[in-house]
PDB file of C-alpha atoms in Angstrom:
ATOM      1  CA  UNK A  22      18.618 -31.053 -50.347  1.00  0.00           C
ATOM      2  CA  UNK A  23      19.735 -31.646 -46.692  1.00  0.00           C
ATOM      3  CA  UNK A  24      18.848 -31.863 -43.574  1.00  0.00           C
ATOM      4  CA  UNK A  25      20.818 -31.584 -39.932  1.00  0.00           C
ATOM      5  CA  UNK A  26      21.450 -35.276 -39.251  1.00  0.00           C
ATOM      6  CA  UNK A  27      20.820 -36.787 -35.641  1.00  0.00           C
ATOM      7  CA  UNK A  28      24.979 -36.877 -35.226  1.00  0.00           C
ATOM      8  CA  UNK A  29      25.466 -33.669 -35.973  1.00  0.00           C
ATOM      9  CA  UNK A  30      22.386 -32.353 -33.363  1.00  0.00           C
ATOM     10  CA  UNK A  31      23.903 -34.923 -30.419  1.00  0.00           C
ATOM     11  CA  UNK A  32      27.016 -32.833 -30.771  1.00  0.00           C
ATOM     12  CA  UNK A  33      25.453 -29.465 -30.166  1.00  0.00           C
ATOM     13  CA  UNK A  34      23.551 -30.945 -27.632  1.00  0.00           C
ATOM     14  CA  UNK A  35      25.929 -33.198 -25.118  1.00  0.00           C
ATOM     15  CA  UNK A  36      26.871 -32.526 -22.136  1.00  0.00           C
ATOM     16  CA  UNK A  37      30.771 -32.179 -21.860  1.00  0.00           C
ATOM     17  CA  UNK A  38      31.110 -32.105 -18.227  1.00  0.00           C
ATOM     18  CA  UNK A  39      28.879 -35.181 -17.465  1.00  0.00           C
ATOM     19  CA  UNK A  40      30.677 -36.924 -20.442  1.00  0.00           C
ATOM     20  CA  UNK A  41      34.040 -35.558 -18.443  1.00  0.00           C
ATOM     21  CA  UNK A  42      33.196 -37.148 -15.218  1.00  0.00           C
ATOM     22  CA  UNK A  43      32.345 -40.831 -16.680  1.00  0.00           C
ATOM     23  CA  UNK A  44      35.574 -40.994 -18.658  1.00  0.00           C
ATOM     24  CA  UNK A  45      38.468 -43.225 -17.846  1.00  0.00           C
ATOM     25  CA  UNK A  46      40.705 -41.317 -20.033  1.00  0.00           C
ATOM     26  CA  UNK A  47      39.390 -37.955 -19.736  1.00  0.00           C
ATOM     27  CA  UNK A  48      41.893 -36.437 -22.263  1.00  0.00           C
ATOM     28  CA  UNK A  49      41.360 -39.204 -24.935  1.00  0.00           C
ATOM     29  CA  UNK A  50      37.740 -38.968 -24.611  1.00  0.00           C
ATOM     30  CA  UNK A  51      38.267 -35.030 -25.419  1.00  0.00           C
ATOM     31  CA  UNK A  52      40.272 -35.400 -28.048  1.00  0.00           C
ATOM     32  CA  UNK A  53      38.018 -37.742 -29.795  1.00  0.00           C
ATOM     33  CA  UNK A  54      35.055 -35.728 -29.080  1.00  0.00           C
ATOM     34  CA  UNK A  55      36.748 -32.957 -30.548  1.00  0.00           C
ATOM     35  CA  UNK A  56      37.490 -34.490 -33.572  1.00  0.00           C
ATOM     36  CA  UNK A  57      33.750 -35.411 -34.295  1.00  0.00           C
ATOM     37  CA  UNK A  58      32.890 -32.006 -33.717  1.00  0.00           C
ATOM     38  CA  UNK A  59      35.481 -30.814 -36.208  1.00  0.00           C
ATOM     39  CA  UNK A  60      34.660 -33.278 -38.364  1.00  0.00           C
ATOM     40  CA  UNK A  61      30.798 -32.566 -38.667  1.00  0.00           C
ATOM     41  CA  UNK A  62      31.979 -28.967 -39.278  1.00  0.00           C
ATOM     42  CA  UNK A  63      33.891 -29.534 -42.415  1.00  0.00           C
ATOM     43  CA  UNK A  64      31.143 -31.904 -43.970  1.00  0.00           C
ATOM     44  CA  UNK A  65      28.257 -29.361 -42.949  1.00  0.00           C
ATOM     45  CA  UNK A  66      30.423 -26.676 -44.628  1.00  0.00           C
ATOM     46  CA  UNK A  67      30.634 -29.116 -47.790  1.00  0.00           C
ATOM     47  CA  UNK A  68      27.086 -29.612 -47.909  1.00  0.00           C
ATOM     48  CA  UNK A  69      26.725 -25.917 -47.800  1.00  0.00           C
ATOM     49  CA  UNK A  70      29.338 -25.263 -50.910  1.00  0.00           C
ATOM     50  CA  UNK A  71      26.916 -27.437 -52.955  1.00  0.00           C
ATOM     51  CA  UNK A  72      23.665 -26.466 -51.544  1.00  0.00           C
ATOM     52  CA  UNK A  73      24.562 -22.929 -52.642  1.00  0.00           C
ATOM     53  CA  UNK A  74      25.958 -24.017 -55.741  1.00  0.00           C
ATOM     54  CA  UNK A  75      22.166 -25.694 -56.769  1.00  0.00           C
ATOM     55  CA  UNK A  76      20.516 -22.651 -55.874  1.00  0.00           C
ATOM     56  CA  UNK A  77      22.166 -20.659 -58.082  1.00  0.00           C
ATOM     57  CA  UNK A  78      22.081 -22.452 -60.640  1.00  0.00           C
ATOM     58  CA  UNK A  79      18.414 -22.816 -59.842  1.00  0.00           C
ATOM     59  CA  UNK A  80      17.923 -19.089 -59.568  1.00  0.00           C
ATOM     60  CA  UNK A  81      19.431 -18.745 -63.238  1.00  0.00           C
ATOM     61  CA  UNK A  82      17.359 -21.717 -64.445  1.00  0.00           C
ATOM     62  CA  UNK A  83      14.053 -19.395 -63.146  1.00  0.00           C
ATOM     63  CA  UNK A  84      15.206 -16.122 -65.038  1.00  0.00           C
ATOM     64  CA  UNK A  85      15.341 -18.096 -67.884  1.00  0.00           C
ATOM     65  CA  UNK A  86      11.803 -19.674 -67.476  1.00  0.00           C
ATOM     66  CA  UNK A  87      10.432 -16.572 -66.862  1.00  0.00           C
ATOM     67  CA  UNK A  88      12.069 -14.903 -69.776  1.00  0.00           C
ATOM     68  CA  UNK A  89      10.661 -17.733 -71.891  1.00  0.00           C
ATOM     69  CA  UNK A  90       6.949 -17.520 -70.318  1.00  0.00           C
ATOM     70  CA  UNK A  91       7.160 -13.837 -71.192  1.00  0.00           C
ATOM     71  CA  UNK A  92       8.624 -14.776 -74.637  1.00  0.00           C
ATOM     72  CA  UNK A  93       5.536 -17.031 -75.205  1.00  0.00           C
ATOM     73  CA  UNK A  94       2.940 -14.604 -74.602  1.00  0.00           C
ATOM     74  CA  UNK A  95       4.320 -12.207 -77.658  1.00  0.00           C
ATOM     75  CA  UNK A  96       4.515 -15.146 -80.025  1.00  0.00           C
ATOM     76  CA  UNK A  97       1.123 -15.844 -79.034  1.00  0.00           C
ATOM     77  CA  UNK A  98       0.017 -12.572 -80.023  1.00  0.00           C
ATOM     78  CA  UNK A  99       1.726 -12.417 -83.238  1.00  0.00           C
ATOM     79  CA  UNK A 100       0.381 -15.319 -84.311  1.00  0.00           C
ATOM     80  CA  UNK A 101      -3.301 -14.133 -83.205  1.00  0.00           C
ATOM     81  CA  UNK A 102      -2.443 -10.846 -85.153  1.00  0.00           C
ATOM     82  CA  UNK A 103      -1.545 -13.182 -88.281  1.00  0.00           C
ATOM     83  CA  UNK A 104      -5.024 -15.168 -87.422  1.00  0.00           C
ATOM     84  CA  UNK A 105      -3.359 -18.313 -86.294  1.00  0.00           C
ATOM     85  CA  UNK A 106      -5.330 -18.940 -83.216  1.00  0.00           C
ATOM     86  CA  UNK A 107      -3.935 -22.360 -83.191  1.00  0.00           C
ATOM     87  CA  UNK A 108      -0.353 -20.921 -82.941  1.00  0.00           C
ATOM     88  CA  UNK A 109      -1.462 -18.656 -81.025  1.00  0.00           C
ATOM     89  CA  UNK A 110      -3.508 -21.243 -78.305  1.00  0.00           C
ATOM     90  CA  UNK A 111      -0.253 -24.026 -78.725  1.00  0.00           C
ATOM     91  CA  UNK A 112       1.913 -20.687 -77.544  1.00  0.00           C
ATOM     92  CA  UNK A 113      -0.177 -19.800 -74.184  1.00  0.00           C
ATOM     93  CA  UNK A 114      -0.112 -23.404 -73.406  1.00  0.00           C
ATOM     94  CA  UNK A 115       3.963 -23.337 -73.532  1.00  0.00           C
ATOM     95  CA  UNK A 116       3.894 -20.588 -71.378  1.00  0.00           C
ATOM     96  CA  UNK A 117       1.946 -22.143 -68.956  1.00  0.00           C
ATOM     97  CA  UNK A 118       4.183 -25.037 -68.579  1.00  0.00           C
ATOM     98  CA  UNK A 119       6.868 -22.408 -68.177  1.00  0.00           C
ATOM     99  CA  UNK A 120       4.754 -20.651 -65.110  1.00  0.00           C
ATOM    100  CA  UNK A 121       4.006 -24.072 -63.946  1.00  0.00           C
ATOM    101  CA  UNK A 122       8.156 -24.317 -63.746  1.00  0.00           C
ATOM    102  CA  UNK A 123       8.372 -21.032 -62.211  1.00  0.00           C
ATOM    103  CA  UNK A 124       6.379 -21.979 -59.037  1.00  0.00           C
ATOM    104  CA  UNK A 125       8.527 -25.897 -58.499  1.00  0.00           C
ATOM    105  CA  UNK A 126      11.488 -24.150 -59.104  1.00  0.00           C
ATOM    106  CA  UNK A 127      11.040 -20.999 -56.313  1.00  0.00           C
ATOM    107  CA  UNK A 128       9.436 -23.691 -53.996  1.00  0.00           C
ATOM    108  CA  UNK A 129      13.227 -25.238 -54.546  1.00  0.00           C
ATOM    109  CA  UNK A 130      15.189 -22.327 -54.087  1.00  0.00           C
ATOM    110  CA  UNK A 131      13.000 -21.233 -50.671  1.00  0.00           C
ATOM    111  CA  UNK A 132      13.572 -24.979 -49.501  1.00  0.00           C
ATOM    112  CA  UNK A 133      17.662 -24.781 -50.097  1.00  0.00           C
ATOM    113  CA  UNK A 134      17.908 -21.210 -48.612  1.00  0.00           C
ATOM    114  CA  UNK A 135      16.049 -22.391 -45.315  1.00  0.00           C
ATOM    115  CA  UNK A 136      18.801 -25.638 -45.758  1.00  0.00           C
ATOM    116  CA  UNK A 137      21.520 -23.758 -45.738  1.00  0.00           C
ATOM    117  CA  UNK A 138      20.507 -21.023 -43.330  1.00  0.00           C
ATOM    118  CA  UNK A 139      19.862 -24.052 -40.902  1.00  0.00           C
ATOM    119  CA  UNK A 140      23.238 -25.555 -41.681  1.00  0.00           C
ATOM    120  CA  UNK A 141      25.111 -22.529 -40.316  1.00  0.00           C
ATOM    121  CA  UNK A 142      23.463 -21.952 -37.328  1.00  0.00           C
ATOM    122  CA  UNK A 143      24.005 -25.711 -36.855  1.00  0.00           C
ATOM    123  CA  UNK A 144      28.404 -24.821 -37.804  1.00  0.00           C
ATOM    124  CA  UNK A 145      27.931 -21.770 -35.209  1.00  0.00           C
ATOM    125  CA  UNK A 146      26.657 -24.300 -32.274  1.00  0.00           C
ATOM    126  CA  UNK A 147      29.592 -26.734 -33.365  1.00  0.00           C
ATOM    127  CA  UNK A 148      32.004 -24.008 -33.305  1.00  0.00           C
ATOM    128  CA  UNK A 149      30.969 -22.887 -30.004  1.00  0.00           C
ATOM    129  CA  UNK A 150      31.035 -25.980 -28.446  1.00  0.00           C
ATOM    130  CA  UNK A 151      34.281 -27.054 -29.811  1.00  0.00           C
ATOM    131  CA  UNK A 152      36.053 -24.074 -28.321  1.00  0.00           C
ATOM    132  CA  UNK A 153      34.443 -25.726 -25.254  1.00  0.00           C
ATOM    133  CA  UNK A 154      35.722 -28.941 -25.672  1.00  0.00           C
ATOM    134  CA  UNK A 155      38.888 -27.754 -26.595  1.00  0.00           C
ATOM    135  CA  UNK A 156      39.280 -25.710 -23.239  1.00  0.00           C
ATOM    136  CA  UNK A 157      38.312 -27.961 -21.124  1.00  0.00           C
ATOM    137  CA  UNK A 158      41.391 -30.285 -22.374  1.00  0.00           C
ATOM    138  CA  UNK A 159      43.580 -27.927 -22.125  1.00  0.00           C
ATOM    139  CA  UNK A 160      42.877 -27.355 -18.745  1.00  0.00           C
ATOM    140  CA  UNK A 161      42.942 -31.566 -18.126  1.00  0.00           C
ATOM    141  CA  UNK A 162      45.963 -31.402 -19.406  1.00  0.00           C
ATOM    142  CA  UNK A 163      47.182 -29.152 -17.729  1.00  0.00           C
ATOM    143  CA  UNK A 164      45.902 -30.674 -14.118  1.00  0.00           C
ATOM    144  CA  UNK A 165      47.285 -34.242 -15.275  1.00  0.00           C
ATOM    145  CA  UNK A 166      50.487 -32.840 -15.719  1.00  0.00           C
ATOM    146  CA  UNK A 167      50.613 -30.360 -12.673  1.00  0.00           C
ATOM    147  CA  UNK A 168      51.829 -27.694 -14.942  1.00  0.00           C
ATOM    148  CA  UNK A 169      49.843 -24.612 -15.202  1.00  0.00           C
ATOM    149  CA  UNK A 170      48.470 -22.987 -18.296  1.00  0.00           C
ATOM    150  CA  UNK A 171      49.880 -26.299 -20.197  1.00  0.00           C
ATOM    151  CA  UNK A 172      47.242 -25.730 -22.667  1.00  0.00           C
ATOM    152  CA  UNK A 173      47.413 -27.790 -25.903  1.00  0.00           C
ATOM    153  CA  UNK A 174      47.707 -25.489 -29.273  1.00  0.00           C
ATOM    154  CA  UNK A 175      47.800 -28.088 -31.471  1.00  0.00           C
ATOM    155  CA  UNK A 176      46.854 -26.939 -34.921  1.00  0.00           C
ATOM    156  CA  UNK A 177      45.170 -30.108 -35.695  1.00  0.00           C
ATOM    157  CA  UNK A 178      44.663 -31.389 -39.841  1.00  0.00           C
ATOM    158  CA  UNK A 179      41.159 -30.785 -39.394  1.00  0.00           C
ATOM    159  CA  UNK A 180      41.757 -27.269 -38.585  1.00  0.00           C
ATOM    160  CA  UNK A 181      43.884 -26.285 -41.978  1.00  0.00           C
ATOM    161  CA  UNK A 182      41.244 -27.970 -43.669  1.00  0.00           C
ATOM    162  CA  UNK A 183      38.696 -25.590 -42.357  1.00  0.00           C
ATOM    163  CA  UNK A 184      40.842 -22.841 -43.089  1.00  0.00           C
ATOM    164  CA  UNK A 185      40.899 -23.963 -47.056  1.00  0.00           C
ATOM    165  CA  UNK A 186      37.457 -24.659 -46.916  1.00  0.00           C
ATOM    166  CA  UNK A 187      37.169 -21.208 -45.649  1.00  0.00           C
ATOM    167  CA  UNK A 188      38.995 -19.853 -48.607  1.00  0.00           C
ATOM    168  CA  UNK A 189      37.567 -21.749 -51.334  1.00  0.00           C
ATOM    169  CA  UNK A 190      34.402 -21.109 -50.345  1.00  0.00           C
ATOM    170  CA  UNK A 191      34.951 -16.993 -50.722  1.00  0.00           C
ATOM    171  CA  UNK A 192      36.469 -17.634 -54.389  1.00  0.00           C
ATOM    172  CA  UNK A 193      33.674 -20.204 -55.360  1.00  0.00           C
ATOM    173  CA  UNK A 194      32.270 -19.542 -58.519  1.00  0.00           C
ATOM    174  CA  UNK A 195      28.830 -20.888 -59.160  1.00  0.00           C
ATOM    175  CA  UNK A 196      28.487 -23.272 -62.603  1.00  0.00           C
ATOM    176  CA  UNK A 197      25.220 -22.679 -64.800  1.00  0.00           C
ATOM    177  CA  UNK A 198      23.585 -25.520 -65.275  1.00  0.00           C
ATOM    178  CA  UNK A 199      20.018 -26.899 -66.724  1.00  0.00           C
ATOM    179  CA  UNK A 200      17.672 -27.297 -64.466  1.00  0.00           C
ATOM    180  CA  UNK A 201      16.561 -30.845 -64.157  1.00  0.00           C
ATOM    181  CA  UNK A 202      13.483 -30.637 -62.364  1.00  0.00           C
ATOM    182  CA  UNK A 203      10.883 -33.103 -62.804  1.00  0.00           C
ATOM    183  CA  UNK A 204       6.604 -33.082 -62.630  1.00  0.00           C
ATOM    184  CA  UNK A 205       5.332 -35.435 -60.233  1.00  0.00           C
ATOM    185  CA  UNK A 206       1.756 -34.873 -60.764  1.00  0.00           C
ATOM    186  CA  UNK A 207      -0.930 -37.812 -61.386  1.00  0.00           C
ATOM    187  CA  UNK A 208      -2.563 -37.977 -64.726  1.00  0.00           C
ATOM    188  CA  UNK A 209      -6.419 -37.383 -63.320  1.00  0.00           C
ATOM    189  CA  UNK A 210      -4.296 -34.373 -61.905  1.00  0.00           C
ATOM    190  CA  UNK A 211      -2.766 -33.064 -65.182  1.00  0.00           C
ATOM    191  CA  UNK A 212      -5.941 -33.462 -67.523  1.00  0.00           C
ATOM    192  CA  UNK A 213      -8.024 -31.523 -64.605  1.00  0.00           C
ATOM    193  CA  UNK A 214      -5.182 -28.840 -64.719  1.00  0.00           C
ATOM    194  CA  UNK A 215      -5.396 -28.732 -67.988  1.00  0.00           C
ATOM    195  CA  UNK A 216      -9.136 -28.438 -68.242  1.00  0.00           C
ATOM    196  CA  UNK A 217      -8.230 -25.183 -66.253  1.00  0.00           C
ATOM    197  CA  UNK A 218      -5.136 -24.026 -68.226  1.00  0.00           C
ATOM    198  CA  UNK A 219      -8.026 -24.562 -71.412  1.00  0.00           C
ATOM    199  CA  UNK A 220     -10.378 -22.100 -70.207  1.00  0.00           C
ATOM    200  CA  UNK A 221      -8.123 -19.418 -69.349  1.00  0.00           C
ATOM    201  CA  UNK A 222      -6.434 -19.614 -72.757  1.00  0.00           C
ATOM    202  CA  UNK A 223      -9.945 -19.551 -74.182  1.00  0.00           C
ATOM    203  CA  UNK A 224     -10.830 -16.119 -72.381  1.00  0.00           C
ATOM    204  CA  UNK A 225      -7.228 -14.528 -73.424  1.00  0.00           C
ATOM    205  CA  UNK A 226      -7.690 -15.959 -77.081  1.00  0.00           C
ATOM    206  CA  UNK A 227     -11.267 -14.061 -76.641  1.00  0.00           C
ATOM    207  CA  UNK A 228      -9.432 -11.148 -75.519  1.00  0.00           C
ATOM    208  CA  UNK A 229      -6.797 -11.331 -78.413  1.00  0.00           C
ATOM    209  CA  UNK A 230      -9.484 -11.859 -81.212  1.00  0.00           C
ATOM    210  CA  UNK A 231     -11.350  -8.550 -79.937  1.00  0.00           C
ATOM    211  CA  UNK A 232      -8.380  -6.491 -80.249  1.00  0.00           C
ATOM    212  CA  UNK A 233      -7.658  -8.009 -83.475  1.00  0.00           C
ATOM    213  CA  UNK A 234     -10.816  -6.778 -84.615  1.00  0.00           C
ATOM    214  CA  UNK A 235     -10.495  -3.215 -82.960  1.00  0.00           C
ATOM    215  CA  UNK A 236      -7.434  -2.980 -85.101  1.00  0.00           C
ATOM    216  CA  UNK A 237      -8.832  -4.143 -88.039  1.00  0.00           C
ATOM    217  CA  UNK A 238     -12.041  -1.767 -87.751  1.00  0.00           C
ATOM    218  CA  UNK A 239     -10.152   0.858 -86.909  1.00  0.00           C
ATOM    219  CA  UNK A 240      -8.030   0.405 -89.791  1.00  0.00           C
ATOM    220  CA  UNK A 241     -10.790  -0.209 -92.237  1.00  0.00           C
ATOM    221  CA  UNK A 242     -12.566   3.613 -90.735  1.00  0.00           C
ATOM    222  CA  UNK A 243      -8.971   5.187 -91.648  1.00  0.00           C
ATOM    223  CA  UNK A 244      -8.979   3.715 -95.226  1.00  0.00           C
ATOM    224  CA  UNK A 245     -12.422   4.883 -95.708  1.00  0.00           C
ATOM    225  CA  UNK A 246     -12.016   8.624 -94.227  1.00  0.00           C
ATOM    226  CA  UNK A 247      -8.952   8.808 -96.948  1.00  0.00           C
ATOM    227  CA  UNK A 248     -11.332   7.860 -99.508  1.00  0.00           C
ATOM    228  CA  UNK A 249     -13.572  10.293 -99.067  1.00  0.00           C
ATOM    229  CA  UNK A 250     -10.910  13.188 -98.851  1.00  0.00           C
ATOM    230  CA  UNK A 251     -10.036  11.806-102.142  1.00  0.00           C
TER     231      UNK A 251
END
């Protein structure tokens, strides 16, 4: 993840015109500024490609958890049904790493979209105040040389890169990957977690065994009714 660096934020913030009046080379010092600009624009844009890139592939990583947290609570009931508590209490506890993945990997995805959504209100600013900078050269210029509406329309590298940027960003195609994430949780931490995973497996294995033994009582009063017919 990312963050708007201090370079990035002095751009968006300076002052053009004071910067204008202490310059010895007014045009030179526009021109460079305008380069920086353009410069943080294509790396923010960069760091967007990827940051939306991770999400997605974070997003797919949490379907899958959450397909396998649901898949984990049917096993678990099978293997009640087949009276394998221990299957069934090993299965609830793999689901409950799965939820546990759930919640780290939506606290991810919330963190990149407010990244990215920061990052391109951050390119707007730059964007803006490059078409500032950019004016106010063109109208140096065109004082220095006494020639009016000698603005410069130089279509500078930096601005075809943009453009491709631009481009390849509307064709990107977002890569599935694994998701990587890791637990950072002290073991005093874990062991009381799990004390609290334990007794909510407990009361659902509780839960399980009396519907086991609905079923099987309510089996056993059908087998005896036929009996009796017979």
């Amino acid at each position: 993840m990312f963050r708007i660096t201090v370079q990035v934020r002095d751009l968006i913030s300076s002052n053009v015109t004071s910067a204008l009046d202490a310059a010895t080379n007014p045009v030179k010092m526009l021109s460079r500024l305008q380069r920086e600009i353009e410069d943080a624009i294509v790396d923010l844009h960069g760091e967007i490609t990827k940051a939306r890139r991770q999400k997605e592939r974070l997003q797919t990583a949490l379907s899958q958890t959450e397909n396998q947290a649901a898949a984990w609570s049917e096993k678990a009931k099978v293997a009640m049904n087949h009276g394998r508590e221990d299957l069934a209490r090993q299965a609830l506890m793999a689901r409950e790493d799965c939820r546990e993945k759930e919640e780290r990997t939506g606290r991810d995805i919330a963190s990149l979209a407010e990244d990215i959504a920061e990052s391109e209100a951050a390119i707007g600013k730059l964007e803006t105040k490059r078409e500032e900078v950019r004016q106010k050269r063109a109208d140096q210029v065109a004082a220095e040389t006494s020639a009016a509406g000698a603005a410069s329309h130089h279509g500078s590298r930096t601005e075809r890169r943009l453009d491709r940027i631009d481009a390849l960003e509307k064709r990107t195609t977002f890569a599935v990957e694994e998701d990587a994430q890791t637990c950072a949780n002290t073991s005093i931490e874990r062991e009381i977690e799990e004390l609290r995973r334990g007794s909510a497996i407990e009361e659902e294995l509780a839960a399980m065994r009396r519907d086991s033994a609905a079923a099987t009582k309510k089996a056993a009063a059908k087998s005896g009714k036929r009996t009796k017919a017979a």
